[in-house]
Amino acid sequence: MGQLYLNKVHKSYGHFEVIKGVTLDVRDGEFVVFVGPSGCGKSTLLRMIAGLDDTTGGDIVIDGERVNDKPPVKRGIAMVFQSYALYPHMSVFENIAFPLRVEGMEEAKIKEKVEGVAKILKLDQRLQQRPGLLSGGQRQRVAIGRAIVREPKIFLFDEPLSNLDAALRADMRIELTKLHRELKATMIYVTHDQIEAMTMADRIVVLNAGDIAQVGAPLELYHKPANLFVAGFIGNPKMNFVPVICTAAGQQGITVEYQGQSITVPVEPRDGVVGKTLTLGIRPEHTLLGAGDLNLTVLPSVIERLGINTIAYAALPTGEPYCALLPGSAPAEVDKPLVTGAKATDCHLFDAEGVAFERRIDISKLDMPESIAG
Ligand SMILES: Nc1ncnc2c1ncn2[C@@H]1O[C@H](COP(=O)(O)OP(=O)(O)OP(=O)(O)O)[C@@H](O)[C@H]1O
Ligand SMILES: [Mg+2]
């Protein structure tokens, strides 16, 4: 079992409150990813779960038992960091065997365990080598091996792949996903990489300044971000925000006006919004070339041609930035007005406090490739 429950967990350094009461239930075998801006408290939260840092309030509960006062080794947790921290003078075998030797396990059992883990991680041909001879990806696998042999209930990963080059990172991402499936262990994984978060997570926890901004399945956060923060954080390039005035709210949704044009966004209406300034959200990948339910003539200042796509960094007529993710061959040019549009069903809408109006879409029925490609 590897069930984790965080109950109103707090952490302060002096008067500085780093974690402001985080409550989270992680199921046995679940892969949960923590994302959030630098300094929002991701590592602090992991370190408290591992027992490397004290909490200043709340409960950390593993398999029904409060572990706040238990030392790290007694919690059944293994942590893998960005820096692999291997012993350079020891072989791969000895590096992986290290925690078992500390436990005092007998030699034959150690051999069996290390060889088993090495096989899973495709390190079986490397066991006698020193870490210095290995690539970054292989070294990280040794560090993961050292975590696996302990058979922890819960794995904690703090940006384990961020030192690797892009190709190796992609390989390791896939290997870790397979490993999770094989071990069926609970994993909590911190990353700054959108692709890792979207592809590896059963659920993503978005943290903002020590608070949870939203928890949900990756596509739930993509299609139904609960607030402006999550809307701007999940998705790359980030969602565009257009200031609009609400002119009506009814059965069809909420009607807003931008520069004399009206668009009715299919969201759950609320009382008292008519006349208010709201924020319309349009993802760059939902930008149409030519007219849509709302037309936006934007002025590109930078164009990036990536082959598969073209990204235009532009400005709206009202001056706000607008990014458009367009087909590779899109006829966009710097300083030449570009007529774009957006479909009402692709739009998001947020109130003055940044809280999203609930979109009327059923995520389970979305045709995924089509909706992502726009
Ligand atoms: N020992 C400490 N003393 C005082 N403040 C600390 C200490 N450790 C961390 N902090 C502060 O706590 C906040 C959260 O830090 P943390 O390392 O958890 O952020 P993070 O989300 O992991 O960021 P990153 O993405 O950059 O790794 C930061 O503002 C940091 O300065
Ligand atoms: Mg960190």
Short mmCIF file of C-alpha atoms and ligand atoms in Angstrom, two decimals:
data_model
loop_
_atom_site.label_atom_id
_atom_site.label_comp_id
_atom_site.label_asym_id
_atom_site.label_seq_id
_atom_site.Cartn_x
_atom_site.Cartn_y
_atom_site.Cartn_z
CA MET A 1 0.00 0.00 0.00
CA GLY A 2 1.10 3.56 -0.59
CA GLN A 3 -1.75 5.85 0.28
CA LEU A 4 -0.87 9.41 1.26
CA TYR A 5 -3.08 11.99 2.90
CA LEU A 6 -1.99 15.55 3.55
CA ASN A 7 -4.25 17.37 5.99
CA LYS A 8 -3.87 21.17 6.18
CA VAL A 9 -0.09 20.95 5.95
CA HIS A 10 1.69 24.22 6.78
CA LYS A 11 5.30 25.30 6.60
CA SER A 12 6.72 28.63 7.70
CA TYR A 13 10.27 29.91 7.84
CA GLY A 14 10.02 32.59 10.52
CA HIS A 15 7.13 34.81 9.45
CA PHE A 16 7.32 33.58 5.86
CA GLU A 17 4.55 31.07 5.17
CA VAL A 18 5.79 28.84 2.37
CA ILE A 19 3.00 26.19 2.44
CA LYS A 20 -0.37 27.59 3.41
CA GLY A 21 -2.47 24.60 4.41
CA VAL A 22 -2.34 21.96 1.71
CA THR A 23 -4.93 19.17 1.81
CA LEU A 24 -4.53 16.36 -0.69
CA ASP A 25 -5.49 12.70 -0.96
CA VAL A 26 -3.20 10.51 -3.08
CA ARG A 27 -4.52 7.05 -3.90
CA ASP A 28 -2.42 3.91 -3.68
CA GLY A 29 -0.62 3.45 -7.03
CA GLU A 30 -1.46 6.91 -8.30
CA PHE A 31 1.00 9.06 -10.31
CA VAL A 32 0.60 12.62 -9.09
CA VAL A 33 2.56 15.51 -10.60
CA PHE A 34 3.23 18.80 -8.77
CA VAL A 35 3.69 21.83 -10.99
CA GLY A 36 3.90 25.53 -10.25
CA PRO A 37 6.21 28.51 -10.64
CA SER A 38 9.67 28.53 -9.12
CA GLY A 39 9.46 29.14 -5.36
CA CYS A 40 5.81 28.06 -4.97
CA GLY A 41 6.77 25.30 -2.51
CA LYS A 42 6.94 22.07 -4.53
CA SER A 43 10.27 20.86 -3.11
CA THR A 44 9.32 21.98 0.38
CA LEU A 45 6.16 19.87 0.21
CA LEU A 46 8.09 16.81 -1.03
CA ARG A 47 10.72 17.24 1.66
CA MET A 48 8.03 17.36 4.35
CA ILE A 49 6.42 14.18 2.99
CA ALA A 50 9.84 12.49 3.01
CA GLY A 51 10.55 13.71 6.53
CA LEU A 52 13.59 15.77 5.52
CA ASP A 53 11.84 18.96 6.72
CA ASP A 54 9.50 19.42 9.69
CA THR A 55 5.98 20.69 9.20
CA THR A 56 4.78 23.71 11.16
CA GLY A 57 1.20 22.44 11.11
CA GLY A 58 -1.12 19.76 9.81
CA ASP A 59 -0.81 16.01 9.36
CA ILE A 60 1.08 13.78 6.99
CA VAL A 61 -0.65 10.42 6.93
CA ILE A 62 0.72 7.34 5.14
CA ASP A 63 -1.52 4.27 4.97
CA GLY A 64 -3.67 5.59 7.76
CA GLU A 65 -0.80 6.37 10.13
CA ARG A 66 0.30 9.90 11.06
CA VAL A 67 4.03 10.02 10.31
CA ASN A 68 4.93 13.63 11.25
CA ASP A 69 7.19 12.41 14.04
CA LYS A 70 8.69 9.44 12.19
CA PRO A 71 12.23 9.74 10.80
CA PRO A 72 12.63 9.52 7.00
CA VAL A 73 13.87 5.89 6.95
CA LYS A 74 10.78 4.71 8.82
CA ARG A 75 8.30 6.26 6.40
CA GLY A 76 8.68 3.78 3.54
CA ILE A 77 9.50 6.56 1.11
CA ALA A 78 12.30 6.95 -1.43
CA MET A 79 13.24 10.27 -2.97
CA VAL A 80 15.09 10.92 -6.24
CA PHE A 81 16.52 14.38 -6.87
CA GLN A 82 17.65 16.33 -9.90
CA SER A 83 21.30 15.73 -8.97
CA TYR A 84 21.93 12.00 -8.84
CA ALA A 85 24.32 12.07 -5.83
CA LEU A 86 25.97 8.74 -6.68
CA TYR A 87 29.13 7.54 -4.95
CA PRO A 88 31.82 7.98 -7.63
CA HIS A 89 34.23 5.42 -6.14
CA MET A 90 31.61 2.65 -5.98
CA SER A 91 30.41 0.45 -8.83
CA VAL A 92 26.86 0.70 -10.15
CA PHE A 93 26.12 -2.50 -8.21
CA GLU A 94 27.37 -1.03 -4.94
CA ASN A 95 25.55 2.25 -5.52
CA ILE A 96 22.25 0.42 -5.95
CA ALA A 97 23.04 -1.98 -3.08
CA PHE A 98 23.93 0.82 -0.67
CA PRO A 99 20.59 1.22 1.17
CA LEU A 100 20.31 -2.58 1.53
CA ARG A 101 23.78 -2.79 3.08
CA VAL A 102 22.81 -0.04 5.50
CA GLU A 103 19.79 -2.15 6.44
CA GLY A 104 22.12 -5.10 7.01
CA MET A 105 20.56 -7.38 4.42
CA GLU A 106 22.40 -10.64 3.69
CA GLU A 107 24.68 -10.82 0.64
CA ALA A 108 22.75 -13.35 -1.44
CA LYS A 109 19.52 -11.40 -1.04
CA ILE A 110 21.26 -8.13 -1.97
CA LYS A 111 22.62 -9.72 -5.15
CA GLU A 112 19.21 -11.00 -6.13
CA LYS A 113 17.53 -7.65 -5.52
CA VAL A 114 20.16 -5.49 -7.24
CA GLU A 115 20.22 -7.77 -10.29
CA GLY A 116 16.44 -7.71 -10.49
CA VAL A 117 16.32 -3.92 -10.37
CA ALA A 118 19.21 -3.58 -12.84
CA LYS A 119 17.24 -5.67 -15.29
CA ILE A 120 14.16 -3.48 -15.04
CA LEU A 121 16.31 -0.38 -15.57
CA LYS A 122 18.44 -1.97 -18.32
CA LEU A 123 21.59 -1.54 -16.26
CA ASP A 124 22.45 -5.25 -16.08
CA GLN A 125 25.43 -4.85 -18.41
CA ARG A 126 26.77 -1.91 -16.37
CA LEU A 127 26.79 -3.27 -12.84
CA GLN A 128 30.58 -3.42 -12.49
CA GLN A 129 31.25 0.03 -13.94
CA ARG A 130 31.75 3.22 -11.99
CA PRO A 131 29.18 6.03 -12.45
CA GLY A 132 31.81 8.23 -14.15
CA LEU A 133 31.62 6.02 -17.24
CA LEU A 134 27.87 6.35 -17.60
CA SER A 135 25.72 8.84 -19.50
CA GLY A 136 23.45 11.25 -17.64
CA GLY A 137 20.41 9.08 -18.31
CA GLN A 138 22.17 5.94 -17.10
CA ARG A 139 23.32 7.72 -13.94
CA GLN A 140 19.80 8.87 -13.24
CA ARG A 141 18.64 5.28 -13.70
CA VAL A 142 21.19 4.17 -11.08
CA ALA A 143 19.74 6.75 -8.68
CA ILE A 144 16.25 5.46 -9.44
CA GLY A 145 17.52 1.89 -8.94
CA ARG A 146 18.81 2.82 -5.51
CA ALA A 147 15.30 4.08 -4.72
CA ILE A 148 13.54 0.99 -6.13
CA VAL A 149 15.57 -1.67 -4.22
CA ARG A 150 14.19 -0.34 -0.96
CA GLU A 151 10.70 -1.21 -2.22
CA PRO A 152 9.24 2.01 -0.89
CA LYS A 153 5.52 2.55 -0.60
CA ILE A 154 5.85 5.96 -2.16
CA PHE A 155 8.38 7.40 -4.61
CA LEU A 156 9.09 11.12 -4.54
CA PHE A 157 10.81 12.62 -7.58
CA ASP A 158 12.05 16.21 -7.57
CA GLU A 159 12.73 17.25 -11.18
CA PRO A 160 14.66 14.03 -11.80
CA LEU A 161 15.11 14.59 -15.53
CA SER A 162 15.89 18.30 -15.71
CA ASN A 163 19.65 17.75 -16.05
CA LEU A 164 19.25 15.59 -19.14
CA ASP A 165 19.21 16.71 -22.76
CA ALA A 166 15.87 16.81 -24.57
CA ALA A 167 16.15 13.43 -26.32
CA LEU A 168 17.29 11.60 -23.20
CA ARG A 169 14.55 13.29 -21.19
CA ALA A 170 11.93 12.00 -23.60
CA ASP A 171 13.37 8.45 -23.34
CA MET A 172 13.49 8.54 -19.55
CA ARG A 173 9.96 9.95 -19.40
CA ILE A 174 8.68 6.92 -21.27
CA GLU A 175 10.78 4.56 -19.14
CA LEU A 176 9.46 6.07 -15.93
CA THR A 177 5.89 5.73 -17.17
CA LYS A 178 6.53 2.04 -17.90
CA LEU A 179 8.23 1.63 -14.54
CA HIS A 180 5.21 3.08 -12.79
CA ARG A 181 2.98 0.60 -14.60
CA GLU A 182 5.27 -2.30 -13.66
CA LEU A 183 5.79 -1.40 -10.00
CA LYS A 184 2.25 -0.11 -9.44
CA ALA A 185 3.80 2.14 -6.79
CA THR A 186 2.53 5.53 -5.69
CA MET A 187 4.63 8.26 -7.29
CA ILE A 188 4.75 11.98 -6.66
CA TYR A 189 6.70 13.84 -9.26
CA VAL A 190 7.75 17.50 -9.46
CA THR A 191 8.47 18.98 -12.86
CA HIS A 192 8.62 22.23 -14.81
CA ASP A 193 8.07 20.33 -18.03
CA GLN A 194 4.53 20.61 -19.43
CA ILE A 195 4.87 17.48 -21.51
CA GLU A 196 6.00 15.39 -18.53
CA ALA A 197 3.11 16.72 -16.46
CA MET A 198 0.48 16.16 -19.14
CA THR A 199 1.66 12.70 -20.19
CA MET A 200 2.78 11.06 -16.94
CA ALA A 201 0.20 12.24 -14.43
CA ASP A 202 -3.00 10.55 -13.37
CA ARG A 203 -3.62 13.87 -11.67
CA ILE A 204 -1.78 17.18 -11.69
CA VAL A 205 -1.60 19.42 -8.63
CA VAL A 206 -1.05 23.05 -9.62
CA LEU A 207 0.56 24.99 -6.78
CA ASN A 208 0.56 28.77 -6.53
CA ALA A 209 2.47 30.49 -3.73
CA GLY A 210 2.02 27.64 -1.26
CA ASP A 211 -1.64 26.97 -2.07
CA ILE A 212 -3.28 24.43 -4.35
CA ALA A 213 -4.76 26.31 -7.32
CA GLN A 214 -6.41 23.18 -8.79
CA VAL A 215 -6.12 19.40 -8.75
CA GLY A 216 -7.33 17.30 -11.67
CA ALA A 217 -6.62 14.98 -14.54
CA PRO A 218 -4.36 16.62 -17.15
CA LEU A 219 -7.07 17.14 -19.75
CA GLU A 220 -9.49 18.38 -17.12
CA LEU A 221 -7.02 21.15 -16.27
CA TYR A 222 -6.48 21.88 -19.95
CA HIS A 223 -10.17 22.05 -20.88
CA LYS A 224 -11.62 23.29 -17.60
CA PRO A 225 -9.06 25.37 -15.72
CA ALA A 226 -10.74 26.64 -12.55
CA ASN A 227 -9.08 30.04 -12.58
CA LEU A 228 -6.84 32.41 -14.52
CA PHE A 229 -3.73 31.09 -12.81
CA VAL A 230 -4.25 27.49 -13.95
CA ALA A 231 -5.46 28.65 -17.37
CA GLY A 232 -2.22 30.56 -17.86
CA PHE A 233 -0.04 27.83 -16.38
CA ILE A 234 -1.29 24.71 -18.17
CA GLY A 235 -0.77 24.91 -21.92
CA ASN A 236 2.13 26.06 -24.01
CA PRO A 237 2.22 28.70 -25.44
CA LYS A 238 0.04 30.09 -22.69
CA MET A 239 -3.60 31.08 -23.02
CA ASN A 240 -4.41 34.58 -24.32
CA PHE A 241 -6.52 36.85 -22.14
CA VAL A 242 -8.78 39.44 -23.73
CA PRO A 243 -10.65 42.05 -21.63
CA VAL A 244 -14.36 42.06 -22.51
CA ILE A 245 -17.61 43.57 -21.19
CA CYS A 246 -20.52 41.30 -20.29
CA THR A 247 -23.75 42.37 -22.06
CA ALA A 248 -26.06 39.44 -21.30
CA ALA A 249 -26.29 36.19 -19.36
CA GLY A 250 -28.87 33.52 -20.09
CA GLN A 251 -29.65 30.02 -21.24
CA GLN A 252 -27.13 30.09 -24.10
CA GLY A 253 -24.31 31.22 -21.85
CA ILE A 254 -22.68 34.59 -21.31
CA THR A 255 -22.53 37.22 -24.04
CA VAL A 256 -19.55 39.54 -24.02
CA GLU A 257 -18.47 42.41 -26.20
CA TYR A 258 -15.05 43.22 -27.58
CA GLN A 259 -14.56 46.25 -29.83
CA GLY A 260 -18.21 46.33 -30.92
CA GLN A 261 -18.47 42.58 -31.60
CA SER A 262 -20.53 40.18 -29.54
CA ILE A 263 -19.82 36.55 -28.75
CA THR A 264 -21.86 34.19 -26.60
CA VAL A 265 -19.64 31.78 -24.70
CA PRO A 266 -21.36 28.51 -23.67
CA VAL A 267 -20.68 28.65 -19.92
CA GLU A 268 -22.89 28.43 -16.85
CA PRO A 269 -24.17 31.97 -16.23
CA ARG A 270 -24.17 33.69 -12.83
CA ASP A 271 -26.25 36.54 -11.48
CA GLY A 272 -24.94 40.09 -11.44
CA VAL A 273 -22.37 39.76 -14.21
CA VAL A 274 -24.02 42.00 -16.80
CA GLY A 275 -22.06 45.22 -17.18
CA LYS A 276 -18.94 43.74 -15.57
CA THR A 277 -15.51 43.50 -17.12
CA LEU A 278 -14.62 39.84 -17.66
CA THR A 279 -11.65 38.06 -19.19
CA LEU A 280 -12.07 35.97 -22.31
CA GLY A 281 -9.49 33.20 -22.66
CA ILE A 282 -8.41 31.86 -26.04
CA ARG A 283 -5.68 29.25 -26.35
CA PRO A 284 -3.09 30.01 -29.07
CA GLU A 285 -3.87 26.65 -30.73
CA HIS A 286 -7.54 27.62 -31.03
CA THR A 287 -6.75 30.64 -33.20
CA LEU A 288 -8.40 30.32 -36.61
CA LEU A 289 -6.93 31.91 -39.70
CA GLY A 290 -9.75 34.15 -40.94
CA ALA A 291 -13.06 34.85 -39.29
CA GLY A 292 -14.68 32.93 -36.42
CA ASP A 293 -17.47 33.64 -33.93
CA LEU A 294 -15.20 36.45 -32.77
CA ASN A 295 -12.78 38.14 -35.15
CA LEU A 296 -9.48 39.49 -33.93
CA THR A 297 -7.17 41.43 -36.21
CA VAL A 298 -3.77 41.13 -34.59
CA LEU A 299 -0.44 42.72 -35.39
CA PRO A 300 2.47 40.24 -35.24
CA SER A 301 5.82 41.52 -33.97
CA VAL A 302 7.71 38.20 -33.94
CA ILE A 303 7.05 35.11 -36.05
CA GLU A 304 8.58 31.75 -35.22
CA ARG A 305 8.45 29.13 -37.95
CA LEU A 306 8.90 25.66 -36.43
CA GLY A 307 8.08 23.65 -39.54
CA ILE A 308 5.09 21.84 -38.11
CA ASN A 309 3.69 25.10 -36.68
CA THR A 310 4.10 28.82 -36.91
CA ILE A 311 3.86 30.89 -33.74
CA ALA A 312 2.94 34.56 -34.14
CA TYR A 313 3.54 36.84 -31.15
CA ALA A 314 1.21 39.73 -31.80
CA ALA A 315 -0.82 42.51 -30.21
CA LEU A 316 -4.59 42.97 -30.07
CA PRO A 317 -6.20 46.22 -31.30
CA THR A 318 -6.52 47.18 -27.60
CA GLY A 319 -2.79 46.62 -27.04
CA GLU A 320 -2.75 43.35 -25.06
CA PRO A 321 -0.38 40.62 -26.24
CA TYR A 322 -1.87 37.83 -28.34
CA CYS A 323 -0.10 34.63 -29.33
CA ALA A 324 -1.37 32.52 -32.23
CA LEU A 325 -0.29 28.94 -32.89
CA LEU A 326 -0.92 28.49 -36.60
CA PRO A 327 -0.25 25.86 -39.27
CA GLY A 328 3.36 25.75 -40.50
CA SER A 329 2.59 27.48 -43.76
CA ALA A 330 0.41 30.25 -42.25
CA PRO A 331 0.71 33.52 -44.18
CA ALA A 332 1.72 35.56 -41.14
CA GLU A 333 4.17 38.43 -41.50
CA VAL A 334 5.75 40.84 -39.05
CA ASP A 335 3.96 44.21 -38.86
CA LYS A 336 1.21 43.07 -41.24
CA PRO A 337 -2.29 42.89 -39.70
CA LEU A 338 -3.50 39.30 -39.55
CA VAL A 339 -7.19 38.44 -39.44
CA THR A 340 -7.80 35.64 -36.95
CA GLY A 341 -10.87 34.27 -35.27
CA ALA A 342 -12.01 32.06 -32.44
CA LYS A 343 -14.93 29.66 -32.02
CA ALA A 344 -17.24 30.38 -29.10
CA THR A 345 -17.05 26.74 -28.01
CA ASP A 346 -13.25 27.01 -27.67
CA CYS A 347 -13.38 30.10 -25.47
CA HIS A 348 -12.93 30.32 -21.69
CA LEU A 349 -14.41 33.05 -19.52
CA PHE A 350 -13.26 34.36 -16.12
CA ASP A 351 -14.81 36.82 -13.67
CA ALA A 352 -13.10 39.87 -12.19
CA GLU A 353 -11.59 37.70 -9.41
CA GLY A 354 -10.14 35.33 -11.99
CA VAL A 355 -12.57 32.48 -11.26
CA ALA A 356 -13.65 30.53 -14.32
CA PHE A 357 -17.27 30.26 -15.43
CA GLU A 358 -17.94 26.54 -15.84
CA ARG A 359 -17.66 25.53 -19.50
CA ARG A 360 -20.46 23.43 -20.94
CA ILE A 361 -18.32 20.68 -22.33
CA ASP A 362 -18.14 17.02 -21.45
CA ILE A 363 -14.45 16.20 -21.39
CA SER A 364 -15.07 12.47 -21.73
CA LYS A 365 -16.90 13.07 -25.02
CA LEU A 366 -14.35 15.42 -26.54
CA ASP A 367 -12.72 14.25 -29.71
CA MET A 368 -9.24 14.70 -28.32
CA PRO A 369 -6.94 15.01 -31.34
CA GLU A 370 -9.38 17.39 -33.04
CA SER A 371 -9.85 19.56 -29.95
CA ILE A 372 -6.13 19.80 -29.25
CA ALA A 373 -5.29 20.55 -32.87
CA GLY A 374 -8.09 23.13 -32.89
N1 LIG B 1 15.59 26.76 4.48
C1 LIG B 1 14.84 27.78 4.06
N2 LIG B 1 14.78 28.95 4.72
C2 LIG B 1 14.00 29.96 4.30
N3 LIG B 1 13.24 29.92 3.20
C3 LIG B 1 13.25 28.80 2.48
C4 LIG B 1 14.05 27.66 2.87
N4 LIG B 1 13.84 26.67 1.96
C5 LIG B 1 12.97 27.17 1.05
N5 LIG B 1 12.61 28.43 1.36
C6 LIG B 1 11.67 29.28 0.61
O1 LIG B 1 10.48 28.55 0.40
C7 LIG B 1 9.90 28.86 -0.84
C8 LIG B 1 9.58 27.58 -1.56
O2 LIG B 1 10.78 26.94 -1.94
P1 LIG B 1 10.80 25.56 -2.74
O3 LIG B 1 12.22 25.15 -2.86
O4 LIG B 1 9.86 24.62 -2.10
O5 LIG B 1 10.20 26.02 -4.15
P2 LIG B 1 9.99 25.15 -5.48
O6 LIG B 1 8.55 25.25 -5.82
O7 LIG B 1 10.57 23.79 -5.30
O8 LIG B 1 10.82 26.00 -6.54
P3 LIG B 1 11.72 25.50 -7.79
O9 LIG B 1 10.75 25.23 -8.89
O10 LIG B 1 12.57 26.68 -8.07
O11 LIG B 1 12.50 24.29 -7.36
C9 LIG B 1 10.88 29.75 -1.57
O12 LIG B 1 10.43 31.08 -1.50
C10 LIG B 1 12.16 29.57 -0.79
O13 LIG B 1 12.93 30.75 -0.83
MG MG B 2 12.19 22.77 -6.16
#
